[in-house]
Amino acid sequence: AQGREDFDKPIQINAERESFDVAKKVAVFDQNVVIRQGSLSIRADHLEVTRRDDQTDVFTATGSPAVYEQQLDDGSPITAEAEIISYDQSQQLLTLSGNVKVSQENSVIQGSEIIYNFATQQLSANRSEDDADRVTTIFMPKKKSDNQNEPTNR
Amino acid sequence: CGFQLRDDYQLPPAMQTVSVQAPAFSEFQQVLERRLNLAGAKLDGTQQKSLIIEVLDDTLDRRTLSLSQSGQVAEYEMIYTVYYQLIEQGEVSAQQQVEVYRDYQDDPNFALAKTREREVLVQEMREEAARLLLRQTIAYLTE
Amino acid sequence: QQPSRPALSEVCPIPAPLFTTPISPIKDLPIGAIGVRADRADIDSESEVASFFGNVEVQFDQQQLRTEQAQIDQQTGNINASGSTLFTDGYVQVSSENFRLNSGENRAFLSGAEYQLTETGAHGKADLLSLSPAQVLLEGSTFTTCPSDSPVWQMSAQEISLNEDEAWGEAWHAKFELFGVPVLYLPYINFPVTEERKSGFLFPTFGSSQKNGFEVEVPYYFNIAPNMDATIAPRYMAERGVQMQAEFRTLSTTGSGQYNVAYLESDKSTEDNAARYLWRVEQTQRWGENWRAYVNGTFISDDDYLNDLGSDFAGRADAQLYRHAQLDYLSEDWQVTMRAEDFELLGSYRSPYRTMPQIKSFYATDLGLDLDFSLFSEMSHFQNQDLSQDTATRVHVEPQLSFHLEQPGYDWLAELSYAYTYYNQEFELERSRSKNPSRSLPTFRWRGRVNLERTIDIQQQSYTHTLQPQIQYLYIPYRDQTGIGIYDSTLMQDDYQGLFRARRFSGLDRIADANQVTIGASSSLFDQQAREVARVSFGQIYYFENSETQLLESSTATTESRSDLALETRFRINNNMYFNSSIQYNLELDSTRKSQTTLEYRLDEFNLIQLSHRTVTNLLENDVEQVGMLGVVELSPTWQLASNWYYDLQNNRTNDAFIALQYSDCCWAMRISGYRRINRNLELNAGMPAVGEPEFDNGISIQFIIKGLGSDNRSLLDMLEQSLFGYRHPFHLSN
């Protein structure tokens, strides 16, 4: 599936300031936070990593906006921007919220909240109740643009 | 009684040099150019400031005026119409029109001779239309 | 100051678009991309299928879709939408149960659809509607241009195809319903969806008349190529049978052609079930700057064809059809024409002469100092239509020198010409024609005119009043021309213009001797826009010797002097009243030769009434006096009354009477008219023009016309134009 191998790679996080709250088991990173894991990278202003009982982590990065980039299997990049990007390792759910924009090679999705499930490869965008405009998706169908010149075979 | 020789007929300055544009093979163009020549206008299309009289179309319509005893047409009315517009330094006027009416008797016993007479009438109507067009253009330019 | 007539839009509103609130465009949507707005979007990046739910709006190029939920395959661009969907591509708007776009074929499919053409409002239902860039295909569908939901007429068909850039629709297995009742079944039909490309009603027309009985005409239009089209219009007449009418038109940058044929195999209303046909050719063609060819000819099966079946190309009462083919060479000062002319005379008249061919050339050059030289020459070969051995060849040469000085105040014209004509007449027995007569004679004409002008005020309006006295001397010596046959000469009508012509006979077979002075004056009144409001002209000829040349008998010799007074005037009495009159008075005979007076009250193009009176004395040995009335009244935006009536005071009979009531709605019109006109059955009485009272044809005609939207042809005036006296038949201007 897309970008699966990245998740076996070690995670590197560097930032200008780090601190650790032992009681709540939360690590906090501030200013120019960069998380890297294989081809995946997240840049944010503030990152909190909480370790849960089942020893899996939940990353919550905030930025204006926080930027998520990854290399897909076919080498095409995927980037996403949002005010809050959080990744739940155990459920393998990436949740972006706050004028989110996800752009892939031939498509762009904008909305107030987008959830990407790495396991099922499902991305779903929702319009929050209070938010006025709906989710906007723009994409350029490859097939359509490819066969502009090829004779269409019936 | 107030009549004097028409001497203020000098063409308005805009008409000193004139050029006539018309559809291909237009007999009316030659009649109009002769009339303009006689009226003293210089026919020259190269001048930038010369007035262009563009003849758009000329049509000859025929209408029944009266019936003979047998119920067939005794007289026709011929209506010769010229549609034209004036172009001064690129500025195109609204479409203008000149109409000349002549009635003409039909005599099937002299079909070919009556056709020749009709040709004479049409030529006279063209000359009349050219005179009217010149007079209308002068009035339009000196308005 | 005219009362504001309700605009067509109030009477025939274009139905509201199905798209009540247009979709606001998605910002910076690249060309070819698909933009979607929805409450929720789920994208499976594995299969790259995106599904959208809630207030879904899809936009690609100019197409817009609004639906409840849609699946879009990001790979192929295929779209599937269900729930009540609304779709438009600018040309057609469709509301349907679902929508499927096959992006590869670029074709969309909607089922259970209601559609409406944005521009004209034509609308209907379709079980399945399929759309490609410029074509809409409807299966199991209906089509109507009536705005209301219960349309007066509607077409339901197995398949309808509407073509955007064709402005035409086609339908297969079409059923026509009037007021909900199926009236006509057609395996195939095409019909205009907008007004361009071809004028006239190209929807089926139904009607009935006394002579033809029930009548239906269904035109089929074939757009063969951008510069070529054809129309086939079968016309079923209960009393006569089915007449096939076909028209083919072609247009190129250097010429155009129109070919027509109307063929009725056997006319049931005639005893011998004769075939009735009309065929017509008209083609112009140009080569380069100087060469042009023109052919124009109308041919009919019998003399009564026009009277019985009518035609767009000749009036019902025409007495002859002129046919000619011509080749012209035109350059700056030299024109050569070669032509052949032929006539079809309706009724039995003197057999006409054909020119087979005639070559004429005219050369003119300016010698400067107001001197012009011109050389007119002509070679004609005449052939009598009925007696083919009666032929003659004529050669004519006429050089002319003319001096024409024109100044604003006066103009002076002097012409000297010498005409030489030689004949070779084969048929010299008849009336003492000689085999090779020839004739040569000079013509001298001198004319002086003075132009006087002044401005005067009438009712605070300033007019230019012109006075143009003129004098002309004409000298042509007498030549004995009795040995020459009469081919294209006849005495020209004697009106004011004739007084100043150099020739009294048309053509060249007779050149009348003349030694005469004509004096005359013409005075006109011009308004500010140089429109001639009134003109009085007077002319008198003094003959120093009587002109001896005659045509056939002696009647054309002249008396001592001849003078005519011509009066013409047309002016506006007030805002809506117009008066127009012209009189020609012969002082010798002290009689009015010709008079025409018209009084018109015109409110606007839809409300006018015109009264006219015309008299002519001694026109082909009998007098003419006819009065006429023509009127159109708009009773309401949808009801109109029109009538014309021409009464012949000389023969005490109605020449033509017609009254019509029209109800006209946005998409259909109904005309009920009564007519009384002379029924010229020339074949019946062996073609001799009926001496006694001609037969009359009275009838009632009902016409039901289906029309497209937007065409404001509610005026009955064009219908009056079609009536006998209103008919304006365009003439070719090649001569």
Coordinates of C-alpha atoms in Angstrom, one line a residue, chain C residues 163-659:
Chain C
N163 CA -27.3 19.3 -32.6
E164 CA -26.0 22.4 -31.0
D165 CA -24.0 23.8 -33.9
E166 CA -26.5 22.6 -36.4
A167 CA -29.5 24.5 -35.0
W168 CA -31.5 21.5 -36.2
G169 CA -33.2 18.6 -34.6
E170 CA -33.9 15.2 -36.0
A171 CA -36.5 12.7 -34.8
W172 CA -37.2 9.0 -35.8
H173 CA -40.7 7.4 -35.4
A174 CA -42.2 10.8 -34.5
K175 CA -45.8 11.3 -33.5
F176 CA -47.3 14.7 -33.6
E177 CA -49.9 15.6 -31.1
L178 CA -52.2 18.7 -31.3
F179 CA -54.1 19.6 -28.2
G180 CA -53.1 16.1 -26.9
V181 CA -54.6 14.3 -29.9
P182 CA -52.1 12.4 -32.2
V183 CA -52.5 13.9 -35.6
L184 CA -49.5 12.8 -37.7
Y185 CA -47.0 10.0 -37.7
L186 CA -43.7 10.4 -39.5
P187 CA -40.9 7.8 -39.7
Y188 CA -38.4 10.6 -39.8
I189 CA -38.5 14.4 -39.5
N190 CA -36.1 17.3 -39.0
F191 CA -37.1 20.7 -37.6
P192 CA -35.4 24.0 -36.8
V193 CA -34.5 24.5 -33.1
T194 CA -33.3 28.1 -33.6
E195 CA -34.0 30.7 -36.3
E196 CA -30.8 30.9 -38.2
R197 CA -29.6 29.2 -41.4
K198 CA -32.9 28.9 -43.2
S199 CA -35.8 31.4 -43.2
G200 CA -39.5 30.6 -43.3
F201 CA -41.6 28.3 -41.3
L202 CA -39.8 25.0 -41.4
F203 CA -42.2 23.3 -39.1
P204 CA -45.0 21.3 -40.6
T205 CA -48.0 23.5 -41.7
F206 CA -51.5 22.2 -41.8
G207 CA -54.4 23.8 -43.7
S208 CA -57.3 23.5 -46.1
S209 CA -58.6 25.5 -49.0
Q210 CA -61.4 25.1 -51.5
K211 CA -59.1 24.3 -54.4
N212 CA -56.7 22.0 -52.7
G213 CA -58.8 20.6 -49.8
F214 CA -56.9 19.5 -46.7
E215 CA -53.2 20.3 -47.1
V216 CA -50.2 19.4 -45.0
E217 CA -46.6 20.3 -45.9
V218 CA -43.7 18.8 -43.9
P219 CA -40.2 20.2 -44.8
Y220 CA -37.1 18.1 -44.3
Y221 CA -33.9 20.1 -44.2
F222 CA -30.5 18.5 -45.1
N223 CA -27.4 20.4 -44.1
I224 CA -25.1 18.7 -46.7
A225 CA -22.1 20.9 -46.1
P226 CA -21.3 24.3 -44.6
N227 CA -22.0 25.8 -48.0
M228 CA -24.6 23.4 -49.3
D229 CA -28.1 22.6 -48.0
A230 CA -31.3 21.0 -49.4
T231 CA -34.9 21.0 -48.4
I232 CA -37.4 18.3 -49.4
A233 CA -41.0 19.3 -48.6
P234 CA -43.7 16.8 -49.6
R235 CA -47.0 18.7 -49.9
Y236 CA -50.2 16.5 -49.5
M237 CA -53.3 18.1 -51.0
A238 CA -56.5 16.1 -50.7
E239 CA -58.0 17.4 -54.0
R240 CA -54.8 17.0 -56.0
G241 CA -52.4 14.4 -54.5
V242 CA -48.9 14.6 -53.1
Q243 CA -46.5 17.1 -54.7
M244 CA -42.8 16.7 -54.0
Q245 CA -41.0 20.0 -53.6
A246 CA -37.2 20.1 -53.5
E247 CA -34.7 22.9 -53.2
F248 CA -31.0 22.7 -53.4
R249 CA -28.8 25.6 -52.5
T250 CA -25.1 26.0 -52.8
L251 CA -22.8 29.0 -51.9
S252 CA -19.2 29.6 -52.6
T253 CA -16.9 32.6 -52.4
T254 CA -17.2 33.1 -56.2
G255 CA -20.9 32.3 -56.8
S256 CA -24.1 30.8 -55.6
G257 CA -26.8 28.6 -57.0
Q258 CA -30.4 27.6 -56.1
Y259 CA -32.2 24.8 -57.8
N260 CA -35.9 24.1 -57.3
V261 CA -38.4 21.5 -58.5
A262 CA -42.0 20.9 -57.5
Y263 CA -43.5 17.8 -59.1
L264 CA -47.1 16.6 -58.8
E265 CA -47.3 13.2 -60.6
S266 CA -51.0 13.3 -61.3
D267 CA -53.4 16.1 -60.3
K268 CA -56.6 14.4 -59.4
S269 CA -58.6 17.6 -59.8
T270 CA -57.8 17.7 -63.6
E271 CA -59.8 15.4 -66.0
D272 CA -56.7 13.7 -67.4
N273 CA -54.9 13.5 -64.1
A274 CA -52.1 15.6 -65.7
A275 CA -48.7 15.9 -64.2
R276 CA -48.1 19.4 -62.9
Y277 CA -44.5 20.6 -62.3
L278 CA -42.4 23.6 -61.9
W279 CA -38.6 23.6 -62.0
R280 CA -36.3 26.5 -61.7
V281 CA -32.5 27.2 -62.0
E282 CA -30.6 30.2 -60.8
Q283 CA -26.8 30.2 -60.7
T284 CA -24.3 33.0 -60.6
Q285 CA -20.5 32.3 -61.0
R286 CA -17.6 34.6 -61.1
W287 CA -14.1 34.0 -62.3
G288 CA -11.4 36.5 -61.3
E289 CA -12.1 40.2 -61.6
N290 CA -13.7 40.3 -65.0
W291 CA -15.7 37.2 -65.8
R292 CA -19.2 36.4 -64.6
A293 CA -21.9 33.9 -65.7
Y294 CA -25.6 34.0 -64.7
V295 CA -28.4 31.5 -65.5
N296 CA -32.0 32.1 -64.4
G297 CA -35.0 30.2 -65.7
T298 CA -38.4 29.0 -64.4
F299 CA -40.3 26.3 -66.3
I300 CA -43.9 25.2 -65.7
S301 CA -46.0 22.3 -67.0
D302 CA -49.0 24.3 -68.0
D303 CA -50.2 27.9 -68.2
D304 CA -52.4 27.5 -65.1
Y305 CA -49.7 26.1 -62.8
L306 CA -49.0 29.4 -61.1
N307 CA -52.7 30.2 -60.7
D308 CA -53.6 26.7 -59.3
L309 CA -50.5 25.8 -57.2
G310 CA -48.7 29.1 -56.7
S311 CA -45.0 29.5 -56.4
D312 CA -42.4 31.7 -54.6
F313 CA -40.8 32.6 -57.9
A314 CA -43.7 34.1 -59.9
G315 CA -46.9 35.9 -59.1
R316 CA -50.2 34.2 -59.7
A317 CA -51.2 36.8 -62.3
D318 CA -48.0 37.0 -64.2
A319 CA -48.4 36.8 -68.0
Q320 CA -44.9 35.7 -68.9
L321 CA -41.8 34.0 -67.5
Y322 CA -38.5 35.5 -68.6
R323 CA -35.5 33.1 -68.8
H324 CA -32.0 34.0 -69.7
A325 CA -28.4 32.7 -69.6
Q326 CA -25.6 35.2 -69.7
L327 CA -21.8 35.6 -69.7
D328 CA -20.3 39.0 -68.9
Y329 CA -16.8 40.4 -69.3
L330 CA -16.6 43.6 -67.3
S331 CA -13.5 45.8 -67.1
E332 CA -13.0 49.4 -66.2
D333 CA -14.2 50.9 -69.5
W334 CA -15.2 47.9 -71.6
Q335 CA -18.2 45.6 -71.1
V336 CA -19.1 42.6 -73.2
T337 CA -22.2 40.4 -72.7
M338 CA -23.2 37.2 -74.4
R339 CA -26.6 36.1 -73.6
A340 CA -29.6 33.9 -74.7
E341 CA -33.1 34.9 -73.8
D342 CA -36.4 33.0 -73.9
F343 CA -40.0 33.5 -72.8
E344 CA -42.9 31.4 -71.7
L345 CA -46.1 33.3 -72.3
L346 CA -49.1 32.2 -70.2
G347 CA -52.1 32.4 -72.4
S348 CA -52.1 32.7 -76.2
Y349 CA -50.2 35.7 -77.4
R350 CA -48.0 36.6 -80.4
S351 CA -45.1 34.1 -80.5
P352 CA -42.1 35.9 -79.0
Y353 CA -38.6 36.1 -80.5
R354 CA -35.8 34.5 -78.7
T355 CA -32.2 35.8 -78.9
M356 CA -30.1 32.8 -79.6
P357 CA -27.5 34.4 -78.8
Q358 CA -26.9 38.1 -78.5
I359 CA -23.4 39.5 -78.1
K360 CA -23.2 43.2 -77.2
S361 CA -20.2 45.2 -76.3
F362 CA -19.9 48.7 -74.9
Y363 CA -16.6 50.6 -74.8
A364 CA -16.3 54.1 -73.4
T365 CA -13.3 56.3 -72.8
D366 CA -12.8 59.8 -71.5
L367 CA -11.0 62.0 -74.0
G368 CA -10.6 64.8 -71.4
L369 CA -12.1 68.3 -71.7
D370 CA -15.5 66.8 -70.9
L371 CA -15.5 64.8 -74.2
D372 CA -16.3 61.2 -74.1
F373 CA -16.1 58.6 -76.9
S374 CA -18.2 55.4 -76.7
L375 CA -18.7 52.5 -79.1
F376 CA -21.8 50.3 -78.8
S377 CA -21.9 47.2 -80.9
E378 CA -24.2 44.3 -80.9
M379 CA -24.8 41.0 -82.9
S380 CA -28.2 39.3 -82.3
H381 CA -29.6 36.1 -83.8
F382 CA -33.4 36.1 -83.4
Q383 CA -35.5 33.0 -83.7
N384 CA -39.3 32.9 -83.5
Q385 CA -40.4 30.6 -80.7
D386 CA -43.2 28.9 -82.7
L387 CA -42.0 29.3 -86.3
S388 CA -38.4 28.0 -86.0
Q389 CA -37.6 28.9 -89.6
D390 CA -38.4 32.6 -88.9
T391 CA -34.9 33.6 -88.0
A392 CA -32.8 36.7 -88.5
T393 CA -29.3 37.9 -87.7
R394 CA -28.6 41.6 -87.0
V395 CA -25.3 43.4 -86.6
H396 CA -25.3 46.9 -85.2
V397 CA -22.4 49.3 -84.6
E398 CA -22.8 52.8 -83.1
P399 CA -19.9 55.0 -82.2
Q400 CA -20.8 58.1 -80.2
L401 CA -19.0 61.3 -79.3
S402 CA -20.5 63.2 -76.4
F403 CA -19.6 66.4 -74.7
H404 CA -21.0 66.7 -71.1
L405 CA -20.2 69.8 -69.1
E406 CA -21.8 69.9 -65.6
Q407 CA -21.5 72.8 -63.2
P408 CA -23.6 73.4 -60.1
G409 CA -25.7 76.0 -61.9
Y410 CA -26.2 74.4 -65.3
D411 CA -25.2 71.4 -67.4
W412 CA -24.8 71.1 -71.1
L413 CA -24.9 67.9 -73.1
A414 CA -24.2 67.4 -76.8
E415 CA -24.2 64.0 -78.4
L416 CA -23.4 63.0 -82.0
S417 CA -23.6 59.3 -82.9
Y418 CA -23.7 57.3 -86.1
A419 CA -25.6 54.0 -86.2
Y420 CA -25.0 51.3 -88.8
T421 CA -27.2 48.2 -88.8
Y422 CA -27.2 45.2 -91.1
Y423 CA -29.7 42.4 -91.2
N424 CA -29.8 38.9 -92.7
Q425 CA -33.4 37.8 -92.6
E426 CA -34.2 34.2 -93.6
F427 CA -38.0 34.5 -93.5
E428 CA -38.6 37.3 -95.9
L429 CA -42.0 36.4 -97.2
E430 CA -44.0 37.8 -94.3
R431 CA -44.9 41.4 -94.7
S432 CA -42.4 42.3 -97.4
R433 CA -39.2 41.9 -95.4
S434 CA -36.1 42.1 -97.6
K435 CA -33.3 39.6 -97.4
N436 CA -30.3 41.8 -96.4
P437 CA -31.6 45.3 -95.5
S438 CA -29.2 47.7 -93.9
R439 CA -29.7 51.1 -92.3
S440 CA -27.3 53.8 -91.3
L441 CA -28.2 57.1 -89.8
P442 CA -26.7 59.8 -87.5
T443 CA -28.3 61.1 -84.3
F444 CA -27.7 64.6 -83.0
R445 CA -28.9 65.6 -79.6
W446 CA -28.2 68.9 -77.7
R447 CA -29.6 69.5 -74.2
G448 CA -29.2 72.4 -71.8
R449 CA -30.4 72.5 -68.2
V450 CA -30.2 75.3 -65.6
N451 CA -30.4 74.5 -61.9
L452 CA -32.1 77.1 -59.8
E453 CA -32.6 76.7 -56.0
R454 CA -34.0 78.5 -53.0
T455 CA -34.9 77.6 -49.5
I456 CA -38.5 78.2 -48.3
D457 CA -40.3 77.6 -45.1
I458 CA -43.6 75.7 -45.0
Q459 CA -45.2 75.2 -41.6
Q460 CA -41.9 76.2 -39.8
Q461 CA -40.1 73.5 -41.8
S462 CA -37.4 74.6 -44.1
Y463 CA -37.4 73.0 -47.6
T464 CA -35.1 73.3 -50.6
H465 CA -37.1 74.3 -53.6
T466 CA -35.4 73.5 -56.9
L467 CA -36.5 74.6 -60.4
Q468 CA -34.7 73.0 -63.4
P469 CA -35.8 74.3 -66.8
Q470 CA -34.4 72.3 -69.7
I471 CA -34.4 72.4 -73.5
Q472 CA -33.4 69.7 -75.9
Y473 CA -33.0 69.6 -79.7
L474 CA -33.1 66.1 -81.4
Y475 CA -32.4 65.4 -85.0
I476 CA -32.5 61.9 -86.6
P477 CA -33.0 61.7 -90.4
Y478 CA -35.8 59.5 -91.8
R479 CA -34.8 56.1 -93.2
D480 CA -37.2 53.7 -94.8
Q481 CA -37.1 50.7 -92.4
T482 CA -40.2 48.9 -93.7
G483 CA -38.1 46.0 -95.1
I484 CA -36.8 45.3 -91.5
G485 CA -38.8 42.8 -89.4
I486 CA -39.9 43.7 -85.8
Y487 CA -37.9 41.6 -83.4
D488 CA -37.1 43.6 -80.2
S489 CA -38.8 47.0 -80.9
T490 CA -42.0 48.5 -79.6
L491 CA -43.3 51.9 -78.8
M492 CA -42.1 52.8 -75.4
Q493 CA -44.7 54.0 -72.8
D494 CA -45.2 57.7 -73.2
D495 CA -44.5 59.3 -69.8
Y496 CA -42.6 62.4 -68.8
Q497 CA -39.2 60.7 -68.9
G498 CA -40.0 59.6 -72.5
L499 CA -40.2 63.2 -73.7
F500 CA -36.5 63.6 -73.3
R501 CA -35.3 60.3 -74.6
A502 CA -33.4 60.1 -77.9
R503 CA -35.4 57.0 -79.0
R504 CA -39.2 56.5 -79.2
F505 CA -38.9 52.8 -79.9
S506 CA -37.2 50.2 -77.7
G507 CA -34.7 47.9 -79.2
L508 CA -33.0 48.6 -82.6
D509 CA -35.4 47.5 -85.3
R510 CA -37.0 50.9 -85.6
I511 CA -35.1 54.2 -85.0
A512 CA -37.7 56.9 -85.4
D513 CA -36.8 60.0 -87.4
A514 CA -36.9 63.2 -85.3
N515 CA -36.6 66.9 -85.9
Q516 CA -38.0 68.2 -82.7
V517 CA -37.4 70.5 -79.8
T518 CA -38.5 69.6 -76.3
I519 CA -38.8 72.2 -73.6
G520 CA -39.6 71.4 -70.1
A521 CA -39.1 72.2 -66.4
S522 CA -39.1 70.2 -63.3
S523 CA -39.5 71.6 -59.8
S524 CA -39.0 69.6 -56.6
L525 CA -39.3 70.2 -52.9
F526 CA -36.6 68.5 -50.7
D527 CA -36.8 68.3 -46.9
Q528 CA -33.7 68.6 -44.7
Q529 CA -32.7 64.9 -45.1
A530 CA -32.8 65.6 -48.9
R531 CA -35.9 63.4 -49.2
E532 CA -38.0 64.5 -52.2
V533 CA -41.4 65.5 -50.9
A534 CA -43.0 66.9 -54.0
R535 CA -42.2 67.2 -57.7
V536 CA -43.9 68.9 -60.6
S537 CA -42.6 68.5 -64.1
F538 CA -43.8 69.8 -67.4
G539 CA -42.6 68.9 -70.9
Q540 CA -43.6 69.8 -74.4
I541 CA -42.3 68.6 -77.8
Y542 CA -42.5 70.7 -80.9
Y543 CA -42.1 68.6 -84.1
F544 CA -40.6 70.6 -87.0
E545 CA -41.5 67.6 -89.2
N546 CA -43.8 64.7 -88.3
S547 CA -42.0 61.5 -87.6
E548 CA -42.8 59.0 -90.4
T549 CA -41.3 55.8 -88.9
Q550 CA -44.0 53.4 -87.9
L551 CA -43.9 50.1 -86.1
L552 CA -46.6 47.9 -87.7
E553 CA -49.5 50.2 -88.5
S554 CA -49.7 53.9 -88.9
S555 CA -51.0 54.7 -85.4
T556 CA -47.5 55.4 -84.1
A557 CA -46.9 58.5 -86.4
T558 CA -46.8 61.7 -84.4
T559 CA -49.2 64.7 -84.4
E560 CA -48.0 68.3 -84.5
S561 CA -46.9 68.5 -80.9
R562 CA -47.2 66.5 -77.7
S563 CA -46.9 67.7 -74.2
D564 CA -47.3 66.1 -70.8
L565 CA -47.7 67.5 -67.3
A566 CA -46.4 65.1 -64.6
L567 CA -47.1 65.8 -60.9
E568 CA -45.7 63.6 -58.1
T569 CA -46.0 64.3 -54.4
R570 CA -45.7 62.3 -51.2
F571 CA -45.9 63.9 -47.8
R572 CA -46.9 63.3 -44.2
I573 CA -50.2 65.0 -43.3
N574 CA -49.4 64.3 -39.6
N575 CA -47.6 61.8 -37.5
N576 CA -49.5 58.8 -38.7
M577 CA -51.1 60.0 -42.0
Y578 CA -49.2 59.8 -45.3
F579 CA -50.5 61.0 -48.7
N580 CA -48.9 60.0 -51.9
S581 CA -50.1 60.9 -55.4
S582 CA -48.8 61.0 -59.0
I583 CA -50.6 62.2 -62.0
Q584 CA -49.6 62.4 -65.7
Y585 CA -51.8 64.7 -67.8
N586 CA -51.7 65.0 -71.6
L587 CA -52.4 68.6 -72.6
E588 CA -53.1 67.7 -76.3
L589 CA -55.7 65.1 -75.5
D590 CA -56.7 67.1 -72.4
S591 CA -56.9 63.8 -70.5
T592 CA -55.3 62.3 -67.5
R593 CA -53.1 59.6 -68.9
K594 CA -52.2 58.0 -65.5
S595 CA -53.0 58.8 -61.9
Q596 CA -52.2 57.0 -58.6
T597 CA -53.3 58.2 -55.2
T598 CA -52.7 56.5 -51.9
L599 CA -53.7 57.6 -48.4
E600 CA -52.2 55.7 -45.5
Y601 CA -52.9 55.7 -41.8
R602 CA -50.0 54.0 -40.1
L603 CA -49.9 53.5 -36.3
D604 CA -47.0 51.0 -36.4
E605 CA -46.0 48.0 -38.3
F606 CA -49.0 46.0 -36.9
N607 CA -51.7 48.6 -37.3
L608 CA -52.1 50.4 -40.7
I609 CA -54.7 51.0 -43.3
Q610 CA -54.0 52.1 -46.9
L611 CA -56.5 53.3 -49.5
S612 CA -55.3 53.5 -53.1
H613 CA -56.9 54.6 -56.4
R614 CA -55.3 54.1 -59.9
T615 CA -56.4 55.1 -63.4
V616 CA -54.7 54.6 -66.7
T617 CA -56.2 55.6 -70.1
N618 CA -55.6 53.6 -73.2
L619 CA -53.4 50.9 -71.8
L620 CA -53.3 48.2 -74.6
E621 CA -56.5 49.6 -76.0
N622 CA -58.5 49.6 -72.8
D623 CA -58.7 51.8 -69.7
V624 CA -57.8 50.8 -66.2
E625 CA -59.4 52.2 -63.0
Q626 CA -58.9 50.3 -59.8
V627 CA -59.4 51.1 -56.2
G628 CA -57.7 49.2 -53.3
M629 CA -57.7 48.8 -49.6
L630 CA -55.1 47.1 -47.4
G631 CA -55.4 47.0 -43.6
V632 CA -53.8 45.2 -40.6
V633 CA -55.3 45.6 -37.1
E634 CA -53.9 44.2 -33.9
L635 CA -56.9 43.3 -31.7
S636 CA -54.6 42.0 -28.9
P637 CA -51.1 40.8 -28.6
T638 CA -52.3 37.4 -29.8
W639 CA -55.3 38.3 -32.1
Q640 CA -54.8 40.0 -35.4
L641 CA -57.1 40.9 -38.3
A642 CA -55.8 41.6 -41.9
S643 CA -57.6 42.3 -45.1
N644 CA -57.0 43.6 -48.6
W645 CA -59.6 44.3 -51.3
Y646 CA -59.0 45.5 -54.9
Y647 CA -62.0 46.5 -57.0
D648 CA -61.9 47.1 -60.7
L649 CA -64.2 50.0 -61.5
Q650 CA -63.7 49.5 -65.3
N651 CA -64.9 45.9 -65.3
N652 CA -67.0 46.3 -62.2
R653 CA -65.6 43.3 -60.5
T654 CA -63.5 42.5 -57.4
N655 CA -60.0 41.7 -58.6
D656 CA -58.7 40.4 -55.3
A657 CA -60.3 40.2 -51.9
F658 CA -58.9 38.7 -48.8
I659 CA -59.6 38.7 -45.1

